[in-house]
Coordinates of N, CA and C in Angstrom, one line a residue:
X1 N 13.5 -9.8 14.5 CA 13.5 -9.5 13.0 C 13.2 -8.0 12.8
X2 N 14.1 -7.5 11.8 CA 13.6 -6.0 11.4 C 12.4 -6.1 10.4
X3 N 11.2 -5.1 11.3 CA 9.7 -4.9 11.2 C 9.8 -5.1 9.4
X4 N 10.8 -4.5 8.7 CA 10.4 -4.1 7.6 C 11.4 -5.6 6.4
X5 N 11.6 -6.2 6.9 CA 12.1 -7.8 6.5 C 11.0 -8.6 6.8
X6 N 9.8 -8.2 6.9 CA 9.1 -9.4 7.2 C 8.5 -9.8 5.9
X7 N 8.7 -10.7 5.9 CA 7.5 -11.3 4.3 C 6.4 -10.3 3.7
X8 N 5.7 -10.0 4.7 CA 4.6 -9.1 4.0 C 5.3 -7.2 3.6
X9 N 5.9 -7.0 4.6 CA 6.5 -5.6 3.9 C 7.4 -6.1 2.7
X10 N 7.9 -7.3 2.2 CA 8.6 -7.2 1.4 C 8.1 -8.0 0.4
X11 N 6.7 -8.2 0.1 CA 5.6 -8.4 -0.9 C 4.9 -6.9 -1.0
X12 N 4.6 -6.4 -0.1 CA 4.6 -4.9 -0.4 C 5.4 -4.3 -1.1
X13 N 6.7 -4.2 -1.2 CA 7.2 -3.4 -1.6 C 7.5 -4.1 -3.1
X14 N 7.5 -5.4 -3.0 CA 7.3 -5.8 -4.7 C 6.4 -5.4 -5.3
X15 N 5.1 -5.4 -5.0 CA 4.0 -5.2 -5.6 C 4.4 -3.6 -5.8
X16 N 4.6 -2.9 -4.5 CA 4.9 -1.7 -5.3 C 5.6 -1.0 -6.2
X17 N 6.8 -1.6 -6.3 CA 8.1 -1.3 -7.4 C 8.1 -1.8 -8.5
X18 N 7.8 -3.2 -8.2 CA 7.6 -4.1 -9.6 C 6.6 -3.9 -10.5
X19 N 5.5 -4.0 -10.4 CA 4.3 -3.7 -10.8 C 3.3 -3.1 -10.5
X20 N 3.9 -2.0 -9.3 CA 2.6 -1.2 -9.0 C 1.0 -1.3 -9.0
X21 N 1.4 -3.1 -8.5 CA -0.2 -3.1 -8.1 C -0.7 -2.8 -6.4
X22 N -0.9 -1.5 -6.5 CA -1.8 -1.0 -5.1 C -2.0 -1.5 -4.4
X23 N -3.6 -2.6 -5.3 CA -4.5 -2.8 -4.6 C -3.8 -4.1 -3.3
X24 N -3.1 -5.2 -4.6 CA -2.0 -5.7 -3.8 C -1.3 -5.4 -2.5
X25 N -1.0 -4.4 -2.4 CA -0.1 -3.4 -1.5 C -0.9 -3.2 -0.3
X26 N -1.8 -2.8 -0.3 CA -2.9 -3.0 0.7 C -3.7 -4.1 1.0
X27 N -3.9 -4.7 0.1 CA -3.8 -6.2 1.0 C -3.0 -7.2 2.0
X28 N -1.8 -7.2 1.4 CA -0.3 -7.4 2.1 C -0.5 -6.6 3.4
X29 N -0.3 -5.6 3.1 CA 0.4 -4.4 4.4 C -1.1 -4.6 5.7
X30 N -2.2 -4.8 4.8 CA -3.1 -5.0 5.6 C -3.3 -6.1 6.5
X31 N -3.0 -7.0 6.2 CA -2.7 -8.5 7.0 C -1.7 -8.4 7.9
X32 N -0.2 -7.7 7.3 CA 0.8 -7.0 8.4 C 0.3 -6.5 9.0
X33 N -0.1 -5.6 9.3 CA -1.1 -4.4 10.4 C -1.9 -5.2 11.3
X34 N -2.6 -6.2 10.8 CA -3.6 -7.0 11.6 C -2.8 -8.1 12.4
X35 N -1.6 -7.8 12.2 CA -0.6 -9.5 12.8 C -0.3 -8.7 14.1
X36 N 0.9 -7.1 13.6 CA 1.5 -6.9 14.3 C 0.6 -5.5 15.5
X37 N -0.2 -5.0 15.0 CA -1.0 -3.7 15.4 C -2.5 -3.4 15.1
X38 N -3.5 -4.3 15.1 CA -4.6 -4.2 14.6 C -5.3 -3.2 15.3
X39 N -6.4 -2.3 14.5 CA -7.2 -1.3 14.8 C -5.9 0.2 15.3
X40 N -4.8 0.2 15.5 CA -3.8 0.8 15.9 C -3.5 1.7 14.5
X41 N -4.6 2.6 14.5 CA -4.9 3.6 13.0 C -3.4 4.7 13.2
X42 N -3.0 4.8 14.1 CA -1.4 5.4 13.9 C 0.0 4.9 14.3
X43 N -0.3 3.6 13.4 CA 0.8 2.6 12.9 C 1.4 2.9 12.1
X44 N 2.8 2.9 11.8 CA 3.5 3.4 10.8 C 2.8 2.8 9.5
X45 N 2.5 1.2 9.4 CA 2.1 0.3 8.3 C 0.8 1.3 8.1
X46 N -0.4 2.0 8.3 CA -1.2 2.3 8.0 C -1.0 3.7 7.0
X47 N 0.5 4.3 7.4 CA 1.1 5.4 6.5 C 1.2 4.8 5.1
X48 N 1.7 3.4 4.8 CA 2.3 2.8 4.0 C 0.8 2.0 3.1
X49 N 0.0 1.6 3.8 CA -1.3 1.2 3.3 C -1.9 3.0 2.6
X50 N -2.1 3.8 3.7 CA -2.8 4.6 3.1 C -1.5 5.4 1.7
X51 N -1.0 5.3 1.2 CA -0.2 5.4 0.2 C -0.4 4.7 -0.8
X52 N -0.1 3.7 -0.7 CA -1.1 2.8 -1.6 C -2.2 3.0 -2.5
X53 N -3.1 3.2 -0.9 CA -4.5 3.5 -1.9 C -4.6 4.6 -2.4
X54 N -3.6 5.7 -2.1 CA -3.9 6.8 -2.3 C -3.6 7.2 -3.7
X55 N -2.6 6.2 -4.5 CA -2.0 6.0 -5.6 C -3.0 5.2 -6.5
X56 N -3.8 4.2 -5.5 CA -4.3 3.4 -6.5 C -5.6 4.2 -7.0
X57 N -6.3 5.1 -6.2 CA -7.2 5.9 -6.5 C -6.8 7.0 -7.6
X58 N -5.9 7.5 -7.2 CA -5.2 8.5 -8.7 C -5.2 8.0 -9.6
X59 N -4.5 6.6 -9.8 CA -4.4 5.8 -11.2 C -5.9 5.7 -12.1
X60 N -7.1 5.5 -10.7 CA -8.1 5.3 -11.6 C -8.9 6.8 -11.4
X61 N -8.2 7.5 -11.5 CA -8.8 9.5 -11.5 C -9.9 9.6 -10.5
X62 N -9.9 8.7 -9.2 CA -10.8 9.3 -8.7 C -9.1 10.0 -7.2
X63 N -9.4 11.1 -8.1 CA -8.9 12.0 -7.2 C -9.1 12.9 -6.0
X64 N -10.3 13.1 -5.7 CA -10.7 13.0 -4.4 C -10.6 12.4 -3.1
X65 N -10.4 11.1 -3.6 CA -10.2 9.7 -2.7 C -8.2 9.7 -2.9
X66 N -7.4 10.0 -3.5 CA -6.3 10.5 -3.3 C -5.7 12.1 -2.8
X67 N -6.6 12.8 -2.8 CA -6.3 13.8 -2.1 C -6.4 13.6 -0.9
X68 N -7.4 12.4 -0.5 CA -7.8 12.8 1.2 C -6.6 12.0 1.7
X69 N -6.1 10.5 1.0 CA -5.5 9.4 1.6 C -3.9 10.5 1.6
X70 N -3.4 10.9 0.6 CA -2.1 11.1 0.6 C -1.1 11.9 2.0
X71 N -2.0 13.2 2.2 CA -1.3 13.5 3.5 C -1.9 13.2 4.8
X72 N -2.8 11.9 4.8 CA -2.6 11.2 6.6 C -1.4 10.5 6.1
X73 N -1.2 9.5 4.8 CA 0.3 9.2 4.9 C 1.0 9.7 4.9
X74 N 1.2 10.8 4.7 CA 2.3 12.0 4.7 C 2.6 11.9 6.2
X75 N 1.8 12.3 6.7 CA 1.7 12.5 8.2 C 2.2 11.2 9.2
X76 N 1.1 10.3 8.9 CA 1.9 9.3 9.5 C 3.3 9.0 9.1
X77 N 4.2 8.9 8.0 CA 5.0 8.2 7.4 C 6.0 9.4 8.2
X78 N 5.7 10.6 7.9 CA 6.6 11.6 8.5 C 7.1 11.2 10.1
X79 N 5.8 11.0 10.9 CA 5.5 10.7 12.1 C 6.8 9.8 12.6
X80 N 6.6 8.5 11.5 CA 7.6 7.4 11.5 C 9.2 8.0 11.4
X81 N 9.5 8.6 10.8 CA 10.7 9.0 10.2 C 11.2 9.7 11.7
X82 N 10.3 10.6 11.7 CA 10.7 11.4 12.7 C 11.0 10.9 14.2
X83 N 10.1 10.1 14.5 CA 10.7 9.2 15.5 C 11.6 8.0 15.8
X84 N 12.2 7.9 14.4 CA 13.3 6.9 14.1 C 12.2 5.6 14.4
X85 N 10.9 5.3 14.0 CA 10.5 3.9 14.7 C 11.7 3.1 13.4
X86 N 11.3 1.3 14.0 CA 12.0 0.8 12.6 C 11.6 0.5 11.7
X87 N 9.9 1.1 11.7 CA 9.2 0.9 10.7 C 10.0 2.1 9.0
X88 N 10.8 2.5 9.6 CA 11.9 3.5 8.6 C 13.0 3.0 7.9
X89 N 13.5 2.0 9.0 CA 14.6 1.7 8.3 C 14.6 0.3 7.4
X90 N 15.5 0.5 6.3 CA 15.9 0.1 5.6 C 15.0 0.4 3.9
X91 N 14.6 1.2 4.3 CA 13.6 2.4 3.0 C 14.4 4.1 3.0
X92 N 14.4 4.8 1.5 CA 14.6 5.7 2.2 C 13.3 6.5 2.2
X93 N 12.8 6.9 3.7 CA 11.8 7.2 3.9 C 11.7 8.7 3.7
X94 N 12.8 9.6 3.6 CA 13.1 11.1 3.0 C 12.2 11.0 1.7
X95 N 13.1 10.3 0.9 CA 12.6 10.2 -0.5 C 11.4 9.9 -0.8
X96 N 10.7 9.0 -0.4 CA 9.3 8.7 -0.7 C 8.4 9.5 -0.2
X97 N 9.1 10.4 1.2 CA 7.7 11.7 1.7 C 7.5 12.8 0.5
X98 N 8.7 12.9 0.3 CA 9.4 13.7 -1.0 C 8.1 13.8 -2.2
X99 N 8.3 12.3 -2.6 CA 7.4 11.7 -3.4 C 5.7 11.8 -3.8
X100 N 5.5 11.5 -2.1 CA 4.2 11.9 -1.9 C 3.8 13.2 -1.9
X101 N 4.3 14.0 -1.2 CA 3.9 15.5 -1.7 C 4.0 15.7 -3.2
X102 N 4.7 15.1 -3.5 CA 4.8 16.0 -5.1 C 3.6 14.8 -5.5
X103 N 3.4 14.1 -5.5 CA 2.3 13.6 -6.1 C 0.5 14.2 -5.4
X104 N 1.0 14.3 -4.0 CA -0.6 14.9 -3.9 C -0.9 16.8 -4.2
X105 N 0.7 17.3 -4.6 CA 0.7 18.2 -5.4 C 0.0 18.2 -7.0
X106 N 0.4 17.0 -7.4 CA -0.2 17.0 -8.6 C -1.3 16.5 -8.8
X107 N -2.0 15.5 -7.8 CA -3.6 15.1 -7.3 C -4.2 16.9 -7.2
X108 N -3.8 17.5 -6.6 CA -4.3 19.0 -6.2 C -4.6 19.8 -7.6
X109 N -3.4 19.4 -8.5 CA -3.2 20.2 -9.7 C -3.9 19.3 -10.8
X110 N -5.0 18.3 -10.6 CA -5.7 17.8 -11.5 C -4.4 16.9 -12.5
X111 N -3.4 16.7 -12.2 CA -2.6 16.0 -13.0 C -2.7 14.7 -13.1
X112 N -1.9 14.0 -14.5 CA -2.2 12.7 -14.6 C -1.1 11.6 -13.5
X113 N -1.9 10.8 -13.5 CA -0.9 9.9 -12.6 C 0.7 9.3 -12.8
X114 N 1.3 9.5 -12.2 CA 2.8 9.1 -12.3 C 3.1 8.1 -10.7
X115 N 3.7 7.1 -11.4 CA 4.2 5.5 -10.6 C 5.2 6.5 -9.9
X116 N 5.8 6.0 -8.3 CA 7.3 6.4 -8.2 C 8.0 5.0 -7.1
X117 N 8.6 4.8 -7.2 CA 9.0 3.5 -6.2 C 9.6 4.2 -4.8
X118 N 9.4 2.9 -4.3 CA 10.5 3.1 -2.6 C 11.3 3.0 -2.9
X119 N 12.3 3.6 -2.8 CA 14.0 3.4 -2.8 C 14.2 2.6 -1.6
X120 N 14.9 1.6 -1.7 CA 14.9 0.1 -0.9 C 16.8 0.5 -0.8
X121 N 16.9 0.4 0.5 CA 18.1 0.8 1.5 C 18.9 -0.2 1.8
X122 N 18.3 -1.1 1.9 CA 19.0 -2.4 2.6 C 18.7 -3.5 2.2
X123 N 19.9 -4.3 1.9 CA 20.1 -5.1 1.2 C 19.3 -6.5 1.1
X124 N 19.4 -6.5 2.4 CA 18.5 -8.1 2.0 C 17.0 -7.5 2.0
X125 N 16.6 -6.6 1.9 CA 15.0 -6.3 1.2 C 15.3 -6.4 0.1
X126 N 15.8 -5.4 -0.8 CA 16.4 -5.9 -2.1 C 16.3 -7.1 -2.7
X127 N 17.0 -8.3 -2.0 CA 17.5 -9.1 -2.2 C 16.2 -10.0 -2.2
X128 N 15.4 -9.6 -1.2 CA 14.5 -10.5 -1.2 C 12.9 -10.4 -2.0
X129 N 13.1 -9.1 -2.3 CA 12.1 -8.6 -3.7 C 12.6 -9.3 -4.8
X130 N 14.1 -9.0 -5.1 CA 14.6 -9.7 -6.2 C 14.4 -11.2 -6.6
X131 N 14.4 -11.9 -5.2 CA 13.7 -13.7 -5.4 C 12.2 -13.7 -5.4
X132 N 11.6 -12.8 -5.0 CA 9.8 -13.1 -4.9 C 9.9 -12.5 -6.8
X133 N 10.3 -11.9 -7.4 CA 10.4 -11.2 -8.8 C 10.9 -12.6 -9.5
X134 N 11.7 -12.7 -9.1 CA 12.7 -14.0 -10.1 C 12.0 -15.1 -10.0
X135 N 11.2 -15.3 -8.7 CA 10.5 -16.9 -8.8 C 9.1 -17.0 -9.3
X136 N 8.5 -15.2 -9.6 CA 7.3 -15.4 -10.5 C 6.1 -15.1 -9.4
X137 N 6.5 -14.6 -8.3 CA 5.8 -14.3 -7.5 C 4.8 -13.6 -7.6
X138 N 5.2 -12.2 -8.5 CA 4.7 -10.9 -8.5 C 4.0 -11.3 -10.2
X139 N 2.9 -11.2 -10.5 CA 2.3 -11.1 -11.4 C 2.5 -10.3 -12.4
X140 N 3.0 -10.1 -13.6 CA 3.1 -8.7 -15.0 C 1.5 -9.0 -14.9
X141 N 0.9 -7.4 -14.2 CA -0.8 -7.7 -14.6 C 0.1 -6.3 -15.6
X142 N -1.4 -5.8 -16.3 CA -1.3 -4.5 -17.0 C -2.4 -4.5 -17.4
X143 N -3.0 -3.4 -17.6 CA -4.1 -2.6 -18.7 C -5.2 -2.5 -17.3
X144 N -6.7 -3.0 -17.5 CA -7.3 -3.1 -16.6 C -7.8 -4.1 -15.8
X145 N -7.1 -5.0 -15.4 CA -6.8 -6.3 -14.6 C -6.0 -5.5 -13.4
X146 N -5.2 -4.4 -13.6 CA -4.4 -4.0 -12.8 C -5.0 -2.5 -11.8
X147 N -5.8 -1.7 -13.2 CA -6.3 -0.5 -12.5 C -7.5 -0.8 -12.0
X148 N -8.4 -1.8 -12.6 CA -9.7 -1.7 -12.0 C -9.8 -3.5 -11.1
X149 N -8.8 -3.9 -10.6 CA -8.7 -4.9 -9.6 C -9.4 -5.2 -8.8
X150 N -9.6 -3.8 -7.4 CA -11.1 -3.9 -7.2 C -12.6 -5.1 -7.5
X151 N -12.1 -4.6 -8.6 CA -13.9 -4.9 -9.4 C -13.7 -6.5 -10.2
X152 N -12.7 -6.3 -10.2 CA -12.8 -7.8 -11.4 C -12.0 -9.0 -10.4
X153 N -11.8 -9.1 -9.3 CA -11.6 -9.6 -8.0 C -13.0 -11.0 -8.0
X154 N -12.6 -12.2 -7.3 CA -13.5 -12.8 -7.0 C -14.4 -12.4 -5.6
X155 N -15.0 -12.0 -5.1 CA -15.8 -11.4 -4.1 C -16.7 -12.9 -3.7
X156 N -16.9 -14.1 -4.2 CA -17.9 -14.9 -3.5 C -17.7 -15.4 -1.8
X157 N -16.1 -15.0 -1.5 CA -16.1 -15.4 -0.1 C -16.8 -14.3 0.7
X158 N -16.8 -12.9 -0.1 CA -17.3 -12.0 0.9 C -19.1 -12.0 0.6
X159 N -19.2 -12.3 -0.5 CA -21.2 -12.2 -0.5 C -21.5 -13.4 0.3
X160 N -20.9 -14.1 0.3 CA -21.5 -15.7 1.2 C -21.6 -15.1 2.7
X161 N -20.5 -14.8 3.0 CA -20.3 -14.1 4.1 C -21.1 -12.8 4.5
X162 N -22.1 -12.2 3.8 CA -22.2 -11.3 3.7 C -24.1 -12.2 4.0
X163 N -24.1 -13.1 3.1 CA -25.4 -14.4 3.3 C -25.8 -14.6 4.5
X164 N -24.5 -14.8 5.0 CA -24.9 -15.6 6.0 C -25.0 -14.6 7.6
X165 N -24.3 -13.3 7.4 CA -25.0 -12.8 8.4 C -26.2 -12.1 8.8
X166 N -26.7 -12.2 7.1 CA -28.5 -11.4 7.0 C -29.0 -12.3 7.7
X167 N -28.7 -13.6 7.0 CA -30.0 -14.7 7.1 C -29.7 -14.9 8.7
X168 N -28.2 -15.1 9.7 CA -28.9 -15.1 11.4 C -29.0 -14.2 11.7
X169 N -29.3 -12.5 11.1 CA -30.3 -12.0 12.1 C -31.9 -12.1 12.0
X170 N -32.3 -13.1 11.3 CA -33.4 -13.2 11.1 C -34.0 -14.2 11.7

């Protein structure tokens, strides 16, 4: 299977096109990472994660935290391209590095945030963002359900979890 046809890159790239939810984006790609290359911090998918956040932090002005994330994905993503992995193909990955610079140009320049999508190359990704979109997959979030997701998230699997490893080291 081509790396970038798998179910999770292509809930990624819904979430990213369709509704630019980030935080989304990095959850997905993040479970990909952990299937196909875990802890393997110069993984093409980790270019594509740190993008993500690097967007989702701009959206909510903390630009700091997008200045630092945007050129390791630059770098990695570049990395990708450059080596033809096939973590490249069927994206155009020109365009989107394109992208990111101009956007961590304007993270630099204190500017306000602007969405931009992946230009999707190949057809049955398309195709297959178009049915996860059509069958209701992808959520219309908006306003702050969407920017501050983070926070308004159910977190009780991680405090329990979090319970239960104070209380055995005790």
């Amino acid at each position: 299977m081509d790396p970038l046809r798998h179910p999770l890159f292509i809930k990624f790239i819904a979430y990213f096109n369709e509704n630019q939810d980030y935080f989304e984006c990095h959850e997905v790609l993040e479970d990909y990472w952990n299937l196909v290359a875990p802890r393997d911090r110069a993984h093409p998918l980790v270019g594509y994660i740190q993008s993500a956040v690097a967007l989702y932090h701009w959206r909510r002005g903390n630009f700091r935290g997008a200045a630092k994330l945007f050129p390791k994905a630059e770098r990695l993503l570049r990395l990708t391209f450059e080596d033809g992995s096939p973590f490249s193909d069927g994206v155009d990955l020109p365009a989107f590095l394109r992208n990111i610079r101009k956007a961590a140009d304007a993270v630099e320049d204190g500017l306000p945030f602007v969405a931009f999508p992946i230009r999707v190359t190949d057809s049955a990704i398309r195709d297959a963002v178009s049915e996860l979109v059509q069958n209701g997959a992808i959520p219309d979030l908006t306003g702050a359900r969407l920017i501050h997701k983070h926070m308004l998230r159910d977190r009780g699997h991680i405090l329990s979890g979090n319970e239960k490893r104070r209380s055995s080291r005790h």
